[in-house]
Amino acid sequence: MAKERSEVKDIDRSLYDFRYEEKEEDFYKVREGLTPEIVREISREKHDPEWMLEFRLKSLDIYNELKIPEWGPDISGLNMDDIVTYVRSKTGMQAAWEDVPSDIKDTFEKLGIPEAERTSLAGVGAQYDSELVYHNVKEEVLAQGVIYTDMESALTGEYEGMVREHFMKLVPPTDHKFAALHGAVWSGGSFVYVPPGVKVEIPLQSYFRLNAAGAGQFEHTLIIVSEGADLHFIEGCSAPKYNVANLHAGCVELFVGKNARLRYSTIENWSKNMYNLNTKRAICEEGASMEWVSGSFGSHVSYLYPMTILKGNDSHCEFTGITFAGAGQNLDTGAKIVQLGERTSSFINTKSISKSGGESTFRSALTIREGARDSKASVSCASLMLDDISRSDTIPAMDIRTNEADVGHEAKIGRISDDAVFYLMSRGISEEDAKAMIVSGFADNVSKELPLEYAVEMNNLIQLEMKGAIG
Amino acid sequence: MALLEIKDLCVSVDDSQILKNITLSIGKGETHVLMGPNGAGKSTLGNALMGNPAYEITNGSIYFNGLDIRNETADKRAKAGMFMSFQNPLEVPGITLSSFIRNAIIQKTGEKIRFSEYRKELAADMKILNFDTPYKDRDLNVGFSGGEKKKAEILQLLMLKPRFAILDETDSGLDVDAVRTVSAGIREYQKNEEGALLIITHSTKILESLHVDYTHVLVRGEIVANGDGSLVEDINENGFDRFGA
C-alpha cells in the first residue's frame, strides 16, 4: 500500500472575509503615514483635552527614536508610510442597534455579535475601524454602578480624571516602538470601571473589526476593577483579507484591586495580512486574581505576550492560551509574569499548533523578585506540528531571585501521531475528521476555559483550519 | 467466496519483509485463532488487514466481502465492516468514550441514532463487560488502566457490530478476572452468527472459554500449520517448538 501523505488546505475564511462595497464619502480618514500634522489632526477630530494632544506628540517623538524590534518575527513588510492611522464612519456612535448604519450592522450580525449580546452578555461595544459604532450596557449592570463606555466619552466627560490617572501608566510609550505608536495615534476602545464589591455576573464584551484596507487599529482598553469586585471581559477581533498590510497595535491596561478578580478572554482571528503588535498588561493588588484566556488564530505576524504584575501579597495569575499558525503565519505569542508580592502564584498553560508551513513560537518571561517569598510559579507549554514543513519553537525565560519559591516548568513538542490517526480511522472516521478530533482534543483544556459560544467558535475555527485533508 | 480472502500476502515495514505469502480464508461467523511466538508477525498481519499505512503490502491480495480492499484506507475498511481491537489502544483527550462510539456509529452507518436507544444499549454492553458506568464520560482511554482500555475496545466491538473483527493480543497484560470479562464480551459478539473473528494471541488463556473453529500457527512470517480448535490445546501443552520456532 502506498504511503499516504495528507495535506491540509488553507482555511476557508469566507465567514470573516465578507465586506461591503463602501462609498469613500461615507468615511473620514487621515492620510497615510505618520507626521505631527496627522497626530494633531486625529487629536482635533477626537476633541482631545490639551494634555492628551501633548501626550500624543511626545509619544510620536519616542516612536521616532525607538528601533523596530529585531528579536522576533520579521515585520519588514509593514511600512508605516502606507498605513492609515485613523478611519471613522461619518455616523456617530449609537446606543440602539437599529440606528447603526446597515452595512456595519450587517457585518456584526454576520459575526453573531447582537445574538451574543441578547443571550449571554451584560454589555457590548462594537468598534468598526477606528471608532466604536455601537455601545450598549444592560440596565441592571448600570444600576450596580458599573461604567462601561467608549474611551472618547470617558476622556472628554466626567471620567477624565480617572483616565488621566491610569492611561498608559502600565504600558508607557517608552515600553517599545509600537506602544509609542499607540500613544500617538490611539483611538476607540473601551473604558470599564467596576465599583468596590460589585460582582458583574455576566461578561462584558468588545468586538473589534478592522474593515478598511491598509488601515491600522489602535484601540485602547482600560479596565479598573475595584476592591473585592469581579468582572469577566471578552474581546473578539476580526478583519477581511486585503492584499495590503494592515496593522493592529492596540493596548490593554488592567488594574485589578485588592481581592478583586478579572478574567480577560480573547478570541483573535485577524485576517492573514494583519500585523498584530498588541500590548496587554495587568497589575494585581493584594489578594487579587487575574485570569487570561487567549486564542490566537489569525494575523500574518503576531507579537503578543500579555503581562501580569503580581504586586500585592497573595495575588494570583493564570494564563491559558492557544495559538494556531497556518500557511504564511508567524505567530510569536506567550506571557510575561512579574511576581513582587509574597505568596504570589502564577500558572501559564499554553498550546500551540502549526501546520502548512506556519511558524509558532511560545515565548515566556517569568520573573520572581527577591521579596516574593513563598511564591509559586508553573509554566507549561505544549506544541503540536501537523506536518514536516511547519515550525514550532519554545523560548521560556525565567529569572528567579529568591530561594524561597517553588517553580515548575514543562515543555512538550510533538507531531500528530500517525498511530492515533490510524486508531480513529479504524473506527470508520475519515483521516480529516480524525486529525480534527486530535487537534480539538489537544486544544480541549483551553476551550473549556471559554464561555460556551466562544468555545464553539474556537472549535469551528479548528474544524475550518483542518478541512481539506486529502487521504 | 469467503468473507475474507487473503492470498499470497507479503508485508514489509520500513522496507524489511515481515510476512511471506500468507494465504488465509475466513468465512461468515467463523472464529479463527492466529498463534505464534513473539515477533512472528502476528500483529503485522492484523495491521496490514486493517490498513495501517505504516505496513506496506508488497504482494498478494485481500478481498473483503468480495471487494478488493488492498488499497483502501482504514476508514473505508471499517465502513465495509472490518474492525480491529488494538493491542495498545491510543489515548485521545477531548472526546468521551460515549460520544466517540456514537460518533463512530454515525460515521460508519451514515445514519443518526436515537440518543435514548444508544444510551440504553451502551449501558447494557458495559454491564456485560463489568465496566463501571462513569467510564463512558471519561476521555477516550485517557488514564485508563490496561484492563480498562481492553474493555473499552471490546465495548466498541459490541457497539459497532462489525462483520469481521481482528482482536490483537486482547488478553496481553490482563489478570485472570479481566481475561474472563473480556472473554464474556467476545462470546457476546459470537452470538451474532454472522460475525467473524480473527483472534491474535500468543497465549491460550483467552481461548479457554471461547469456541474456536480454526487455528493457524505463524512462525517467522509464515503460516506453518493449520488446524481446528484442538490445535490450541496441543500448543498449550507442547508450545511452538515443534513448528521450528
XYZ file of C-alpha atoms in Angstrom:
716
model
C 0.000 0.000 0.000
C 1.357 3.369 -0.945
C 2.392 5.579 1.938
C -0.194 8.263 2.406
C 0.511 11.879 2.741
C -2.062 14.239 3.896
C -2.312 17.828 3.058
C -4.371 20.310 4.969
C -5.714 23.123 2.868
C -5.870 26.711 3.925
C -8.768 27.921 5.988
C -11.990 28.875 4.309
C -12.195 32.380 5.660
C -15.387 33.352 3.873
C -17.101 33.703 7.224
C -14.822 36.604 8.046
C -13.922 37.815 4.596
C -17.200 39.309 3.542
C -17.140 43.026 3.136
C -19.428 45.568 1.650
C -18.650 47.931 -1.126
C -18.228 51.143 0.739
C -18.523 54.601 -0.641
C -15.466 56.653 0.168
C -17.591 59.677 1.076
C -19.188 57.769 3.948
C -15.870 57.672 5.754
C -13.477 60.176 7.156
C -9.840 59.156 7.107
C -6.479 60.786 7.595
C -3.672 60.489 5.041
C -1.317 57.519 5.107
C 1.840 57.768 7.165
C 2.801 59.402 10.384
C 3.629 63.066 10.950
C 2.952 65.540 13.772
C 0.291 67.070 11.494
C -1.549 63.780 11.247
C -1.351 63.280 15.001
C -2.712 66.830 15.542
C -5.480 66.125 13.073
C -6.522 62.948 14.869
C -6.427 64.778 18.199
C -8.574 67.589 16.821
C -11.088 65.180 15.292
C -11.415 63.457 18.634
C -11.730 66.648 20.696
C -8.878 65.556 22.953
C -8.131 67.550 26.065
C -4.888 69.513 25.757
C -2.863 67.048 27.872
C -3.782 64.230 25.536
C -2.539 66.132 22.493
C 0.758 66.685 24.304
C 0.861 63.035 25.250
C 0.339 62.055 21.618
C 3.064 64.338 20.314
C 5.513 63.166 22.970
C 4.689 59.558 22.078
C 5.375 60.348 18.433
C 8.839 61.644 19.363
C 9.500 58.449 21.313
C 8.233 56.420 18.370
C 10.702 58.126 16.076
C 13.576 57.406 18.455
C 12.874 53.733 19.143
C 14.086 50.923 16.934
C 11.969 48.191 15.416
C 12.381 45.024 17.496
C 14.840 42.608 15.934
C 14.412 39.588 18.187
C 11.108 38.323 16.792
C 9.336 37.579 13.514
C 10.135 39.746 10.519
C 7.930 42.823 10.184
C 9.739 44.473 7.321
C 6.575 44.074 5.215
C 4.980 46.725 7.376
C 5.620 50.208 6.083
C 4.203 52.921 8.324
C 4.136 55.358 5.410
C 1.406 53.208 3.877
C -0.757 52.806 6.954
C -3.830 54.947 7.505
C -3.961 55.527 11.247
C -7.471 56.881 11.545
C -10.665 55.862 9.730
C -14.080 56.763 11.009
C -17.542 56.184 9.688
C -19.324 59.517 9.423
C -22.135 58.365 11.636
C -21.576 58.713 15.355
C -21.740 56.036 17.999
C -25.157 54.518 18.522
C -26.751 53.067 21.625
C -29.590 51.376 19.752
C -28.708 48.581 17.408
C -31.301 49.718 14.827
C -29.512 53.044 14.451
C -26.175 51.539 13.409
C -25.696 52.008 9.624
C -26.950 48.923 7.818
C -23.680 47.846 6.180
C -21.834 47.976 9.509
C -24.768 46.342 11.268
C -24.820 43.518 8.730
C -21.112 42.942 9.287
C -21.571 42.494 13.006
C -24.720 40.458 12.530
C -22.780 38.020 10.377
C -20.273 37.745 13.198
C -23.077 36.994 15.634
C -22.495 39.997 17.902
C -26.097 41.122 18.562
C -27.042 37.479 19.022
C -24.353 37.058 21.657
C -25.460 40.243 23.353
C -29.030 39.051 23.648
C -28.119 35.672 25.036
C -25.046 35.959 27.184
C -23.604 39.413 27.649
C -24.130 42.222 30.081
C -22.841 44.863 27.704
C -21.359 45.184 24.242
C -19.105 47.634 22.494
C -18.503 47.215 18.783
C -15.646 49.025 17.112
C -15.551 49.412 13.339
C -12.179 50.656 12.111
C -11.050 53.403 14.483
C -14.184 54.175 16.447
C -16.885 52.439 18.391
C -20.087 52.422 16.403
C -22.306 50.812 18.984
C -22.320 50.641 22.714
C -24.909 49.247 25.000
C -24.956 48.117 28.605
C -27.772 46.328 30.358
C -29.800 48.324 32.896
C -29.072 46.044 35.827
C -25.335 46.406 35.296
C -25.604 50.205 35.168
C -27.669 50.056 38.345
C -24.739 48.365 40.073
C -22.676 51.450 39.319
C -20.597 49.776 36.628
C -19.254 52.151 33.989
C -18.752 50.707 30.547
C -18.240 53.282 27.859
C -16.046 54.110 24.890
C -12.674 55.708 25.647
C -13.524 59.032 23.978
C -16.620 59.579 26.103
C -14.619 58.688 29.197
C -11.812 61.020 28.233
C -13.928 64.025 27.354
C -16.545 63.501 30.060
C -16.746 63.052 33.799
C -14.171 60.224 33.956
C -11.367 62.306 32.501
C -9.535 62.330 35.850
C -9.685 58.549 36.146
C -8.461 58.114 32.574
C -5.622 60.589 33.084
C -4.550 58.808 36.251
C -4.313 55.419 34.521
C -3.844 55.978 30.793
C -0.582 54.363 29.601
C 0.749 54.205 33.135
C 1.095 50.416 32.964
C 2.276 50.427 29.378
C 4.241 53.656 28.946
C 5.012 54.829 25.391
C 8.669 54.124 26.134
C 7.899 50.407 26.520
C 8.543 49.643 22.854
C 8.159 51.251 19.459
C 4.580 50.136 18.892
C 3.485 51.222 22.356
C 4.794 54.658 21.404
C 2.893 54.460 18.113
C -0.218 53.567 20.055
C 0.283 56.565 22.343
C 0.466 58.831 19.323
C -2.475 57.652 17.232
C -4.735 55.604 19.530
C -8.483 55.821 19.032
C -11.509 53.865 20.112
C -11.582 51.112 22.689
C -13.402 50.706 25.952
C -13.319 52.103 29.444
C -14.647 49.947 32.272
C -14.901 50.759 35.945
C -16.336 48.281 38.437
C -17.002 49.814 41.877
C -15.832 48.104 45.093
C -17.536 44.830 45.923
C -19.586 44.701 42.725
C -19.723 41.363 41.021
C -20.739 41.550 37.373
C -22.461 38.221 36.839
C -22.329 38.039 33.059
C -19.459 39.108 30.794
C -18.965 42.428 29.065
C -17.694 42.282 25.503
C -15.890 44.392 22.955
C -15.694 43.379 19.344
C -13.091 44.930 17.090
C -13.479 44.854 13.366
C -10.952 46.456 11.068
C -12.640 46.868 7.726
C -10.614 49.467 5.833
C -7.755 48.337 3.602
C -4.281 49.486 4.597
C -5.507 50.853 7.896
C -4.336 50.500 11.455
C -6.443 49.839 14.509
C -5.155 51.306 17.749
C -7.898 50.837 20.290
C -7.219 51.408 23.964
C -8.883 49.272 26.602
C -8.712 50.490 30.181
C -10.338 48.417 32.905
C -10.383 49.210 36.599
C -11.776 46.527 38.872
C -12.032 47.917 42.409
C -11.509 46.148 45.705
C -13.487 42.936 46.048
C -15.122 43.338 42.632
C -15.429 40.705 39.937
C -15.562 41.022 36.144
C -15.276 38.906 33.018
C -14.382 40.863 29.898
C -14.298 39.340 26.421
C -12.770 40.753 23.280
C -13.133 39.448 19.767
C -11.209 40.637 16.729
C -11.607 40.033 13.015
C -10.958 41.633 9.648
C -11.468 40.779 5.974
C -8.459 39.955 3.846
C -6.806 42.597 1.684
C -3.639 42.470 -0.350
C -2.037 45.303 1.576
C -0.702 45.175 5.100
C -2.958 46.135 7.974
C -1.728 46.899 11.455
C -3.206 46.317 14.867
C -1.344 47.974 17.729
C -3.899 48.101 20.485
C -3.183 48.488 24.153
C -4.944 46.904 27.100
C -4.353 48.118 30.657
C -5.994 46.268 33.515
C -5.989 47.387 37.140
C -7.138 44.658 39.495
C -7.798 45.944 43.013
C -7.394 44.273 46.373
C -9.135 40.882 46.463
C -10.717 41.604 43.102
C -10.924 39.192 40.209
C -10.700 39.866 36.499
C -10.967 37.391 33.707
C -9.960 38.642 30.273
C -10.790 36.402 27.315
C -9.771 36.997 23.734
C -10.571 35.215 20.515
C -8.454 36.828 17.838
C -8.997 35.976 14.215
C -7.450 38.812 12.252
C -7.051 38.187 8.548
C -3.698 36.939 7.348
C -2.403 40.254 6.107
C -2.500 41.722 9.632
C 0.490 42.682 11.732
C -0.774 42.166 15.256
C 1.584 44.049 17.565
C -0.597 44.297 20.588
C 0.334 45.089 24.168
C -1.644 43.898 27.178
C -0.757 44.355 30.803
C -2.383 43.827 34.179
C -1.400 44.799 37.699
C -2.757 42.936 40.710
C -3.070 44.345 44.223
C -3.134 42.235 47.373
C -5.157 39.048 47.071
C -6.234 39.921 43.542
C -6.701 37.350 40.821
C -6.080 37.819 37.109
C -7.124 35.185 34.582
C -6.225 35.409 30.925
C -7.729 33.218 28.236
C -6.222 33.893 24.853
C -6.923 32.293 21.484
C -4.756 33.477 18.579
C -5.821 32.173 15.193
C -5.377 34.994 12.733
C -2.857 37.595 11.576
C 0.212 37.339 9.369
C 2.605 38.176 12.188
C 1.794 38.424 15.882
C 3.821 39.651 18.809
C 1.619 39.066 21.806
C 2.707 38.486 25.411
C 0.121 39.642 27.943
C 1.973 40.646 31.085
C 0.853 40.422 34.670
C 2.478 42.184 37.584
C 1.673 40.465 40.859
C 2.377 43.434 43.055
C 0.286 42.651 46.111
C 0.895 39.786 48.507
C -1.175 36.660 47.822
C -2.105 37.814 44.337
C -2.574 35.228 41.648
C -2.460 34.903 37.882
C -3.470 32.208 35.434
C -2.728 32.380 31.746
C -4.339 29.895 29.360
C -3.562 30.320 25.706
C -3.786 28.654 22.337
C -2.124 29.660 19.089
C -2.839 28.155 15.683
C -0.387 29.081 12.923
C -1.208 28.070 9.353
C 0.342 28.868 5.962
C 2.003 32.276 5.848
C 1.641 32.906 9.557
C 4.365 33.592 12.078
C 2.800 33.846 15.499
C 5.070 34.721 18.383
C 2.925 34.509 21.492
C 3.246 33.814 25.183
C 3.052 35.557 28.516
C 5.085 37.627 30.945
C 4.759 37.470 34.691
C 6.492 39.528 37.338
C 5.996 38.373 40.920
C 6.767 41.015 43.531
C 4.477 40.204 46.441
C 4.845 37.394 48.964
C 2.937 34.156 48.444
C 2.027 35.109 44.891
C 1.291 32.377 42.402
C 1.209 32.141 38.643
C 0.294 29.424 36.167
C 1.000 29.599 32.472
C -0.539 26.881 30.365
C -0.341 27.165 26.598
C -0.875 25.069 23.499
C 0.323 25.862 20.036
C -0.451 24.196 16.747
C 1.340 24.758 13.464
C 0.586 23.439 10.022
C 1.228 24.058 6.301
C 4.492 25.857 6.942
C 3.122 28.015 9.745
C 5.528 29.057 12.473
C 4.577 29.358 16.087
C 6.838 30.440 18.879
C 5.998 30.272 22.536
C 7.893 32.933 24.425
C 7.526 33.498 28.133
C 9.321 35.545 30.729
C 8.833 34.771 34.375
C 10.462 36.983 37.000
C 10.277 36.311 40.712
C 11.846 39.148 42.672
C 13.755 38.982 45.951
C 10.763 39.974 48.053
C 8.397 37.391 46.610
C 8.949 34.841 49.339
C 6.979 31.576 49.330
C 5.739 32.204 45.827
C 4.827 29.602 43.267
C 5.039 29.533 39.507
C 4.444 26.965 36.853
C 4.999 27.240 33.106
C 3.676 24.541 30.853
C 3.648 24.680 27.079
C 2.818 22.042 24.518
C 3.173 22.269 20.751
C 1.725 20.126 18.030
C 3.073 20.157 14.487
C 0.796 18.731 11.832
C 3.391 18.241 9.103
C 7.095 18.345 8.342
C 7.179 21.846 6.897
C 5.799 23.654 9.933
C 7.816 25.008 12.783
C 7.375 25.301 16.493
C 9.754 26.888 18.991
C 9.674 27.318 22.719
C 11.582 30.098 24.433
C 10.795 30.136 28.133
C 12.895 32.538 30.218
C 12.987 32.530 33.987
C 14.616 34.932 36.382
C 14.194 33.727 39.947
C 15.773 35.929 42.598
C 14.672 34.153 45.743
C 15.415 30.686 47.050
C 12.043 30.536 48.657
C 9.997 29.965 45.540
C 8.513 26.842 44.041
C 8.930 26.905 40.267
C 7.963 24.246 37.754
C 8.419 24.086 34.020
C 7.280 21.621 31.407
C 7.568 21.841 27.639
C 6.392 19.338 25.079
C 6.765 19.500 21.334
C 5.221 16.762 19.284
C 3.825 15.758 15.965
C 0.352 14.471 15.323
C 0.630 10.744 15.976
C 0.119 8.529 12.929
C -0.886 5.729 15.274
C -3.626 7.839 16.809
C -4.905 8.820 13.353
C -4.930 5.142 12.299
C -6.701 4.164 15.513
C -9.533 6.621 14.863
C -9.693 5.718 11.168
C -10.049 2.035 12.049
C -13.384 3.039 13.606
C -14.654 4.439 10.315
C -13.610 8.046 10.894
C -12.053 9.803 7.896
C -8.454 10.981 8.058
C -9.540 14.606 8.023
C -12.006 14.133 10.863
C -9.538 12.026 12.820
C -6.961 14.801 12.671
C -9.510 17.469 13.567
C -10.567 15.315 16.513
C -6.993 15.025 17.750
C -6.352 18.760 17.354
C -9.599 19.665 19.118
C -8.641 17.298 21.901
C -5.241 18.947 22.151
C -6.971 22.329 22.481
C -9.590 20.999 24.856
C -8.288 22.482 28.095
C -8.346 25.930 26.501
C -11.843 25.628 25.052
C -13.079 24.512 28.470
C -11.980 27.907 29.805
C -14.080 29.818 27.315
C -17.751 30.694 27.569
C -19.748 28.172 25.561
C -20.374 30.290 22.436
C -16.692 31.130 22.191
C -15.659 27.535 22.741
C -17.953 26.667 19.851
C -16.406 29.433 17.727
C -12.921 28.188 18.567
C -13.831 24.626 17.667
C -15.337 25.852 14.413
C -12.098 27.666 13.646
C -10.142 24.466 14.279
C -12.525 22.448 12.112
C -12.195 25.061 9.353
C -8.417 25.001 9.623
C -8.409 21.214 9.390
C -10.821 20.919 6.438
C -9.471 19.690 3.153
C -7.162 16.932 4.381
C -6.647 14.587 1.496
C -6.024 10.897 2.161
C -16.325 -16.669 -1.749
C -15.463 -16.412 1.903
C -15.963 -13.183 3.838
C -12.222 -12.515 3.940
C -9.864 -13.919 1.321
C -6.156 -13.327 1.757
C -3.867 -14.616 -0.982
C -0.048 -14.691 -1.095
C 0.142 -11.623 1.095
C 3.608 -10.140 1.617
C 4.033 -7.239 4.014
C 7.024 -5.018 4.744
C 7.699 -2.487 7.451
C 10.410 0.107 6.750
C 11.469 -1.924 3.701
C 12.077 -5.114 5.614
C 9.808 -8.009 4.833
C 7.823 -9.355 7.772
C 5.091 -11.524 6.247
C 5.670 -14.022 3.450
C 2.926 -15.367 1.209
C 0.113 -15.524 3.737
C -2.972 -17.254 2.411
C -5.997 -17.405 4.626
C -9.728 -17.541 4.159
C -12.275 -16.667 6.817
C -15.977 -17.328 6.370
C -19.033 -15.673 7.889
C -19.491 -16.448 11.574
C -16.175 -18.302 11.876
C -13.732 -17.814 14.718
C -10.083 -18.148 13.714
C -7.133 -18.056 16.037
C -3.694 -16.897 14.931
C -0.971 -18.103 17.264
C 2.759 -17.905 17.234
C 5.736 -16.880 19.311
C 6.657 -13.254 19.951
C 7.947 -11.476 16.868
C 6.409 -13.942 14.413
C 4.495 -11.149 12.627
C 1.015 -11.711 14.078
C 0.271 -8.051 14.782
C 1.723 -7.150 11.384
C -0.979 -9.239 9.760
C -3.668 -7.509 11.854
C -2.361 -4.052 10.974
C -1.986 -4.866 7.283
C -5.542 -6.207 7.152
C -6.905 -3.103 8.864
C -4.958 -0.762 6.569
C -2.283 0.779 8.773
C -0.256 2.916 6.316
C 2.988 2.040 8.123
C 2.612 -1.537 6.835
C 3.298 -1.861 3.151
C 1.723 -4.645 1.163
C 4.306 -5.641 -1.451
C 2.461 -8.562 -2.968
C -0.781 -10.511 -2.806
C -4.425 -9.609 -2.420
C -7.065 -9.017 0.223
C -10.738 -9.344 -0.624
C -13.357 -8.466 1.939
C -16.954 -9.324 1.175
C -15.994 -9.631 -2.491
C -14.296 -6.214 -2.589
C -10.634 -5.660 -3.329
C -9.566 -3.622 -0.299
C -5.817 -3.786 -0.733
C -5.577 -0.067 -1.492
C -8.413 1.165 0.679
C -7.789 3.375 3.705
C -8.629 2.151 7.186
C -11.828 4.202 7.449
C -13.152 2.663 4.213
C -12.346 -0.836 5.523
C -14.149 -0.013 8.772
C -17.159 1.205 6.827
C -17.132 -2.060 4.853
C -17.476 -3.906 8.176
C -13.971 -4.513 9.493
C -12.750 -3.770 12.992
C -9.591 -4.191 14.999
C -9.208 -4.267 18.745
C -5.791 -2.672 19.361
C -3.029 -4.197 21.391
C -2.175 -0.706 22.690
C -5.271 1.481 22.316
C -4.362 5.153 21.989
C -5.389 7.905 24.354
C -7.445 10.655 22.737
C -8.122 13.614 25.037
C -11.104 15.856 24.454
C -13.663 13.264 23.391
C -15.501 10.998 25.783
C -15.754 7.248 25.258
C -19.511 7.550 24.860
C -19.509 10.373 22.319
C -16.638 8.759 20.442
C -18.536 5.499 19.943
C -21.687 7.380 18.971
C -19.696 9.476 16.524
C -18.118 6.341 15.044
C -21.511 4.645 14.602
C -22.886 7.727 12.857
C -19.835 7.984 10.578
C -19.943 4.282 9.796
C -23.635 3.934 9.088
C -24.270 7.471 7.861
C -27.447 7.457 9.910
C -28.455 9.279 13.028
C -29.173 7.229 16.115
C -31.691 7.948 18.819
C -29.829 9.060 21.891
C -32.073 7.225 24.337
C -31.661 3.927 22.492
C -27.962 4.464 22.187
C -27.609 5.110 25.888
C -29.576 2.004 26.775
C -27.512 -0.209 24.517
C -24.261 1.263 25.784
C -25.287 0.649 29.393
C -26.217 -2.989 28.617
C -22.905 -3.683 26.883
C -20.917 -2.014 29.649
C -22.684 -4.283 32.108
C -21.625 -7.399 30.205
C -18.050 -6.135 30.435
C -18.290 -5.275 34.095
C -17.234 -1.790 33.030
C -18.077 0.959 35.513
C -20.580 3.417 34.022
C -18.610 6.603 34.816
C -16.015 5.494 32.256
C -18.379 6.385 29.441
C -17.954 10.056 30.301
C -14.202 9.942 30.554
C -11.936 10.940 27.704
C -11.216 8.051 25.352
C -8.648 5.778 27.011
C -7.072 8.713 28.852
C -5.708 7.436 32.145
C -7.412 4.042 31.680
C -5.586 1.029 33.101
C -4.542 -1.736 30.694
C -7.647 -3.733 31.569
C -9.969 -0.767 31.162
C -8.502 0.005 27.751
C -9.200 -3.556 26.586
C -12.729 -3.384 27.945
C -13.188 -0.145 26.007
C -12.009 -1.948 22.841
C -14.459 -4.805 23.314
C -17.199 -2.297 24.121
C -16.539 -0.681 20.727
C -16.664 -4.147 19.128
C -20.096 -4.775 20.614
C -21.455 -1.338 19.794
C -20.083 -1.066 16.242
C -21.152 -4.643 15.320
C -18.601 -5.269 12.565
C -18.905 -8.272 10.217
C -15.320 -9.152 10.957
C -13.082 -8.252 13.857
C -9.386 -8.687 14.496
C -8.558 -8.963 18.184
C -4.886 -8.134 18.501
C -3.439 -9.531 21.735
C -6.560 -8.538 23.608
C -5.527 -10.717 26.548
C -1.980 -9.448 26.913
C -1.231 -7.871 30.261
C -4.597 -8.753 31.764
C -5.179 -10.515 35.069
C -7.374 -13.630 35.305
C -10.551 -11.715 36.122
C -10.077 -9.246 33.315
C -9.453 -12.073 30.825
C -12.718 -13.640 31.955
C -14.710 -10.428 31.448
C -13.157 -9.753 28.075
C -13.964 -13.356 27.020
C -17.558 -12.791 28.080
C -17.638 -9.779 25.762
C -16.209 -11.787 22.881
C -18.773 -14.554 23.461
C -21.472 -11.892 23.299
C -20.135 -10.870 19.881
C -20.084 -14.535 18.768
C -23.816 -14.765 19.492
C -24.276 -12.848 16.274
C -23.931 -15.814 13.938
C -22.709 -13.724 11.027
C -19.807 -12.119 12.900
C -16.351 -13.484 12.107
C -13.256 -13.203 14.300
C -9.504 -13.408 13.947
C -8.064 -13.713 17.430
C -4.352 -12.937 17.559
C -2.679 -14.235 20.692
C 0.497 -15.863 21.921
C -1.126 -17.440 24.935
C -4.128 -19.710 25.224
C -5.739 -18.221 28.314
C -8.343 -16.199 26.486
C -9.356 -19.182 24.347
C -10.337 -21.448 27.228
C -13.954 -20.313 27.296
C -14.331 -19.465 23.610
C -15.495 -21.558 20.715
C -12.747 -21.780 18.070
C -13.267 -23.074 14.523
C -9.771 -22.835 13.054
C -6.255 -22.324 14.314
C -3.264 -21.055 12.332
C 0.310 -21.039 13.528
C 2.580 -18.213 12.367
C 6.340 -18.581 12.712
C 8.855 -16.126 11.225
C 6.280 -14.531 8.972
C 4.875 -17.723 7.518
C 1.871 -19.848 8.333
C 3.407 -23.210 9.249
C 0.358 -25.125 10.461
C -3.420 -25.021 10.192
C -5.876 -26.941 12.296
C -9.157 -26.832 14.132
C -9.811 -25.778 17.702
C -7.909 -28.741 19.118
C -4.611 -27.345 17.839
C -4.920 -24.708 20.575
C -4.788 -27.402 23.246
C -1.849 -29.040 21.550
C 0.097 -25.769 21.606
C -0.998 -25.170 25.168
C 0.705 -28.438 26.157
C 3.684 -28.530 23.809
C 4.441 -24.923 22.859
C 5.658 -23.761 19.448
C 8.902 -25.789 19.401
C 7.714 -28.452 17.021
C 6.873 -25.742 14.446
C 10.510 -24.791 14.275
C 10.135 -21.713 16.456
